[in-house]
PDB file of C-alpha atoms in Angstrom:
ATOM      1  CA  GLN A   1      70.356   0.978   2.186  1.00 91.00           C
ATOM      2  CA  VAL A   2      71.529  -2.199   3.996  1.00 94.00           C
ATOM      3  CA  GLN A   3      68.965  -3.677   6.381  1.00 96.00           C
ATOM      4  CA  LEU A   4      69.286  -6.617   8.691  1.00 97.00           C
ATOM      5  CA  VAL A   5      66.142  -7.878  10.476  1.00 97.00           C
ATOM      6  CA  GLU A   6      66.333 -10.570  13.037  1.00 98.00           C
ATOM      7  CA  SER A   7      63.481 -12.977  14.086  1.00 98.00           C
ATOM      8  CA  GLY A   8      62.932 -16.215  15.946  1.00 98.00           C
ATOM      9  CA  GLY A   9      63.670 -15.245  19.501  1.00 98.00           C
ATOM     10  CA  GLY A  10      61.544 -16.226  22.379  1.00 98.00           C
ATOM     11  CA  SER A  11      61.337 -17.835  25.833  1.00 98.00           C
ATOM     12  CA  VAL A  12      62.388 -21.431  26.425  1.00 98.00           C
ATOM     13  CA  GLN A  13      63.372 -23.603  29.305  1.00 98.00           C
ATOM     14  CA  ALA A  14      66.911 -24.837  29.660  1.00 98.00           C
ATOM     15  CA  GLY A  15      67.708 -27.618  27.293  1.00 98.00           C
ATOM     16  CA  GLY A  16      65.381 -26.321  24.754  1.00 98.00           C
ATOM     17  CA  SER A  17      66.035 -24.953  21.099  1.00 98.00           C
ATOM     18  CA  LEU A  18      65.413 -21.990  19.080  1.00 98.00           C
ATOM     19  CA  LYS A  19      66.353 -20.955  15.537  1.00 98.00           C
ATOM     20  CA  LEU A  20      67.090 -17.392  14.751  1.00 98.00           C
ATOM     21  CA  SER A  21      66.827 -15.831  11.386  1.00 98.00           C
ATOM     22  CA  CYS A  22      68.292 -12.698   9.941  1.00 97.00           C
ATOM     23  CA  ALA A  23      66.872 -11.354   6.669  1.00 96.00           C
ATOM     24  CA  ALA A  24      69.426  -9.269   4.767  1.00 95.00           C
ATOM     25  CA  SER A  25      68.716  -6.723   1.973  1.00 95.00           C
ATOM     26  CA  GLY A  26      69.976  -3.624   0.363  1.00 94.00           C
ATOM     27  CA  TYR A  27      73.369  -4.904  -0.794  1.00 90.00           C
ATOM     28  CA  THR A  28      75.001  -6.709  -3.738  1.00 85.00           C
ATOM     29  CA  TYR A  29      78.199  -7.696  -1.959  1.00 86.00           C
ATOM     30  CA  SER A  30      79.689 -11.123  -1.758  1.00 87.00           C
ATOM     31  CA  GLY A  31      82.670 -12.574  -0.054  1.00 91.00           C
ATOM     32  CA  PHE A  32      82.062 -10.877   3.400  1.00 93.00           C
ATOM     33  CA  CYS A  33      81.472 -11.738   6.940  1.00 95.00           C
ATOM     34  CA  MET A  34      78.204 -12.069   8.765  1.00 96.00           C
ATOM     35  CA  GLY A  35      77.863 -12.816  12.430  1.00 96.00           C
ATOM     36  CA  TRP A  36      75.589 -13.156  15.410  1.00 98.00           C
ATOM     37  CA  PHE A  37      76.360 -11.272  18.563  1.00 97.00           C
ATOM     38  CA  ARG A  38      74.508 -11.218  21.883  1.00 97.00           C
ATOM     39  CA  GLN A  39      74.323  -8.768  24.791  1.00 97.00           C
ATOM     40  CA  ALA A  40      72.932  -9.565  28.296  1.00 96.00           C
ATOM     41  CA  PRO A  41      71.890  -6.917  30.759  1.00 92.00           C
ATOM     42  CA  GLY A  42      74.980  -5.545  32.396  1.00 94.00           C
ATOM     43  CA  LYS A  43      77.461  -7.336  30.207  1.00 94.00           C
ATOM     44  CA  GLU A  44      79.356  -6.339  27.110  1.00 93.00           C
ATOM     45  CA  ARG A  45      78.199  -7.419  23.634  1.00 94.00           C
ATOM     46  CA  GLU A  46      79.998 -10.621  22.569  1.00 95.00           C
ATOM     47  CA  GLY A  47      80.403 -12.495  19.318  1.00 97.00           C
ATOM     48  CA  VAL A  48      78.629 -15.803  19.222  1.00 97.00           C
ATOM     49  CA  ALA A  49      79.145 -17.092  15.741  1.00 98.00           C
ATOM     50  CA  ALA A  50      80.234 -15.876  12.282  1.00 97.00           C
ATOM     51  CA  ILE A  51      80.412 -17.085   8.776  1.00 96.00           C
ATOM     52  CA  TYR A  52      82.610 -15.959   5.930  1.00 94.00           C
ATOM     53  CA  THR A  53      80.413 -16.012   2.779  1.00 91.00           C
ATOM     54  CA  GLY A  54      83.512 -16.032   0.465  1.00 88.00           C
ATOM     55  CA  GLY A  55      84.512 -19.510   1.477  1.00 87.00           C
ATOM     56  CA  GLY A  56      81.955 -20.791   3.912  1.00 88.00           C
ATOM     57  CA  SER A  57      84.202 -20.930   6.922  1.00 94.00           C
ATOM     58  CA  THR A  58      82.213 -20.709  10.212  1.00 97.00           C
ATOM     59  CA  TYR A  59      83.342 -19.700  13.607  1.00 97.00           C
ATOM     60  CA  LEU A  60      81.765 -20.268  16.968  1.00 98.00           C
ATOM     61  CA  ALA A  61      82.541 -18.934  20.416  1.00 97.00           C
ATOM     62  CA  ASP A  62      83.767 -21.534  22.856  1.00 97.00           C
ATOM     63  CA  SER A  63      80.762 -21.146  24.992  1.00 96.00           C
ATOM     64  CA  VAL A  64      78.512 -22.388  22.233  1.00 98.00           C
ATOM     65  CA  LYS A  65      80.550 -25.039  20.389  1.00 98.00           C
ATOM     66  CA  GLY A  66      78.602 -28.168  20.029  1.00 98.00           C
ATOM     67  CA  ARG A  67      75.313 -26.460  20.752  1.00 98.00           C
ATOM     68  CA  PHE A  68      75.026 -23.526  18.092  1.00 98.00           C
ATOM     69  CA  THR A  69      75.199 -23.753  14.400  1.00 98.00           C
ATOM     70  CA  ILE A  70      75.467 -20.807  11.974  1.00 98.00           C
ATOM     71  CA  SER A  71      74.302 -21.148   8.347  1.00 96.00           C
ATOM     72  CA  GLN A  72      73.039 -19.176   5.492  1.00 93.00           C
ATOM     73  CA  ASP A  73      70.565 -19.450   2.549  1.00 90.00           C
ATOM     74  CA  ASN A  74      72.010 -17.303  -0.253  1.00 81.00           C
ATOM     75  CA  ASP A  75      68.957 -17.511  -2.325  1.00 82.00           C
ATOM     76  CA  LYS A  76      66.883 -16.031   0.405  1.00 86.00           C
ATOM     77  CA  ASN A  77      69.609 -13.663   1.737  1.00 89.00           C
ATOM     78  CA  THR A  78      68.994 -15.184   5.109  1.00 94.00           C
ATOM     79  CA  LEU A  79      71.413 -16.008   8.014  1.00 96.00           C
ATOM     80  CA  TYR A  80      70.451 -18.518  10.609  1.00 97.00           C
ATOM     81  CA  LEU A  81      71.534 -19.416  14.134  1.00 98.00           C
ATOM     82  CA  GLN A  82      70.332 -22.872  15.271  1.00 98.00           C
ATOM     83  CA  MET A  83      70.558 -22.940  19.037  1.00 98.00           C
ATOM     84  CA  ASN A  84      70.250 -26.250  20.863  1.00 98.00           C
ATOM     85  CA  SER A  85      70.708 -27.282  24.480  1.00 98.00           C
ATOM     86  CA  LEU A  86      70.071 -23.760  25.583  1.00 98.00           C
ATOM     87  CA  LYS A  87      71.278 -22.625  29.013  1.00 98.00           C
ATOM     88  CA  PRO A  88      70.171 -19.751  31.098  1.00 98.00           C
ATOM     89  CA  GLU A  89      73.507 -18.032  30.458  1.00 97.00           C
ATOM     90  CA  ASP A  90      72.465 -17.820  26.787  1.00 98.00           C
ATOM     91  CA  THR A  91      69.841 -15.324  27.775  1.00 98.00           C
ATOM     92  CA  ALA A  92      70.461 -12.144  25.864  1.00 98.00           C
ATOM     93  CA  MET A  93      69.422  -9.903  22.985  1.00 98.00           C
ATOM     94  CA  TYR A  94      70.854 -11.483  19.854  1.00 98.00           C
ATOM     95  CA  TYR A  95      71.905  -9.249  16.991  1.00 98.00           C
ATOM     96  CA  CYS A  96      73.062 -10.112  13.464  1.00 97.00           C
ATOM     97  CA  ALA A  97      75.706  -7.973  11.817  1.00 97.00           C
ATOM     98  CA  ALA A  98      77.480  -7.701   8.461  1.00 95.00           C
ATOM     99  CA  ASP A  99      81.057  -6.592   7.734  1.00 94.00           C
ATOM    100  CA  PHE A 100      81.676  -5.587   4.084  1.00 92.00           C
ATOM    101  CA  SER A 101      85.397  -4.697   4.554  1.00 90.00           C
ATOM    102  CA  HIS A 102      88.008  -6.656   2.595  1.00 88.00           C
ATOM    103  CA  LEU A 103      85.587  -8.393   0.228  1.00 90.00           C
ATOM    104  CA  HIS A 104      86.727 -11.801  -1.040  1.00 90.00           C
ATOM    105  CA  SER A 105      89.821 -11.527   1.028  1.00 91.00           C
ATOM    106  CA  ARG A 106      91.486 -13.555   3.810  1.00 91.00           C
ATOM    107  CA  LEU A 107      91.256 -10.501   5.837  1.00 92.00           C
ATOM    108  CA  SER A 108      87.493 -10.710   5.803  1.00 91.00           C
ATOM    109  CA  ASP A 109      87.777 -14.263   6.884  1.00 92.00           C
ATOM    110  CA  ALA A 110      89.981 -13.106   9.685  1.00 93.00           C
ATOM    111  CA  ARG A 111      87.477 -10.622  10.823  1.00 92.00           C
ATOM    112  CA  CYS A 112      84.936 -13.381  10.984  1.00 94.00           C
ATOM    113  CA  ARG A 113      87.263 -15.397  13.145  1.00 94.00           C
ATOM    114  CA  GLY A 114      87.833 -12.372  15.219  1.00 94.00           C
ATOM    115  CA  ALA A 115      84.246 -11.652  15.780  1.00 93.00           C
ATOM    116  CA  VAL A 116      84.052 -14.484  18.267  1.00 93.00           C
ATOM    117  CA  LEU A 117      87.143 -13.453  20.003  1.00 90.00           C
ATOM    118  CA  GLY A 118      86.027  -9.983  21.047  1.00 84.00           C
ATOM    119  CA  GLY A 119      85.709  -7.995  17.917  1.00 77.00           C
ATOM    120  CA  ASN A 120      82.358  -6.162  17.246  1.00 76.00           C
ATOM    121  CA  ASP A 121      83.081  -3.289  14.929  1.00 86.00           C
ATOM    122  CA  PHE A 122      81.026  -4.472  12.086  1.00 93.00           C
ATOM    123  CA  GLY A 123      79.369  -1.796   9.861  1.00 93.00           C
ATOM    124  CA  TYR A 124      75.759  -2.927   9.814  1.00 96.00           C
ATOM    125  CA  TRP A 125      73.495  -4.217  12.540  1.00 96.00           C
ATOM    126  CA  GLY A 126      69.969  -5.456  12.950  1.00 97.00           C
ATOM    127  CA  GLN A 127      67.623  -4.414  15.783  1.00 97.00           C
ATOM    128  CA  GLY A 128      68.009  -7.697  17.723  1.00 98.00           C
ATOM    129  CA  THR A 129      65.716 -10.385  18.885  1.00 98.00           C
ATOM    130  CA  GLN A 130      65.329 -11.437  22.540  1.00 98.00           C
ATOM    131  CA  VAL A 131      66.163 -14.956  23.678  1.00 98.00           C
ATOM    132  CA  THR A 132      65.296 -15.800  27.261  1.00 98.00           C
ATOM    133  CA  VAL A 133      66.183 -19.271  28.682  1.00 98.00           C
ATOM    134  CA  SER A 134      64.741 -20.194  32.074  1.00 98.00           C
ATOM    135  CA  SER A 135      66.017 -22.863  34.500  1.00 94.00           C
TER     136      SER A 135
END
């Protein structure tokens, strides 16, 4: 059973930093897409960042470019999201997700790219971790 568990959220003031972690387990796949999504109250869930494990390509939403970095530790099966220069508009529940379709394929890479452009139909999701940024 695939499980994704997020951690690292919290409350910070604008300009601060947080590092989110997503511990993944229950799978043996490689060459797939993992991403971070967020949802604020009253808003639709949006893709923030994604990484294609088959080639290491990373994608960031325009709203977080230059501030957020997505990375992975394959040995620990952990996904990270380093968030710097946080803004109040970054306040949301942050979720990690995995997409195991089209393994080791450019199509999976494309789904990673699409994740930060509105796509959110990934197969597996964590429970989320809250990030609150005050002004």
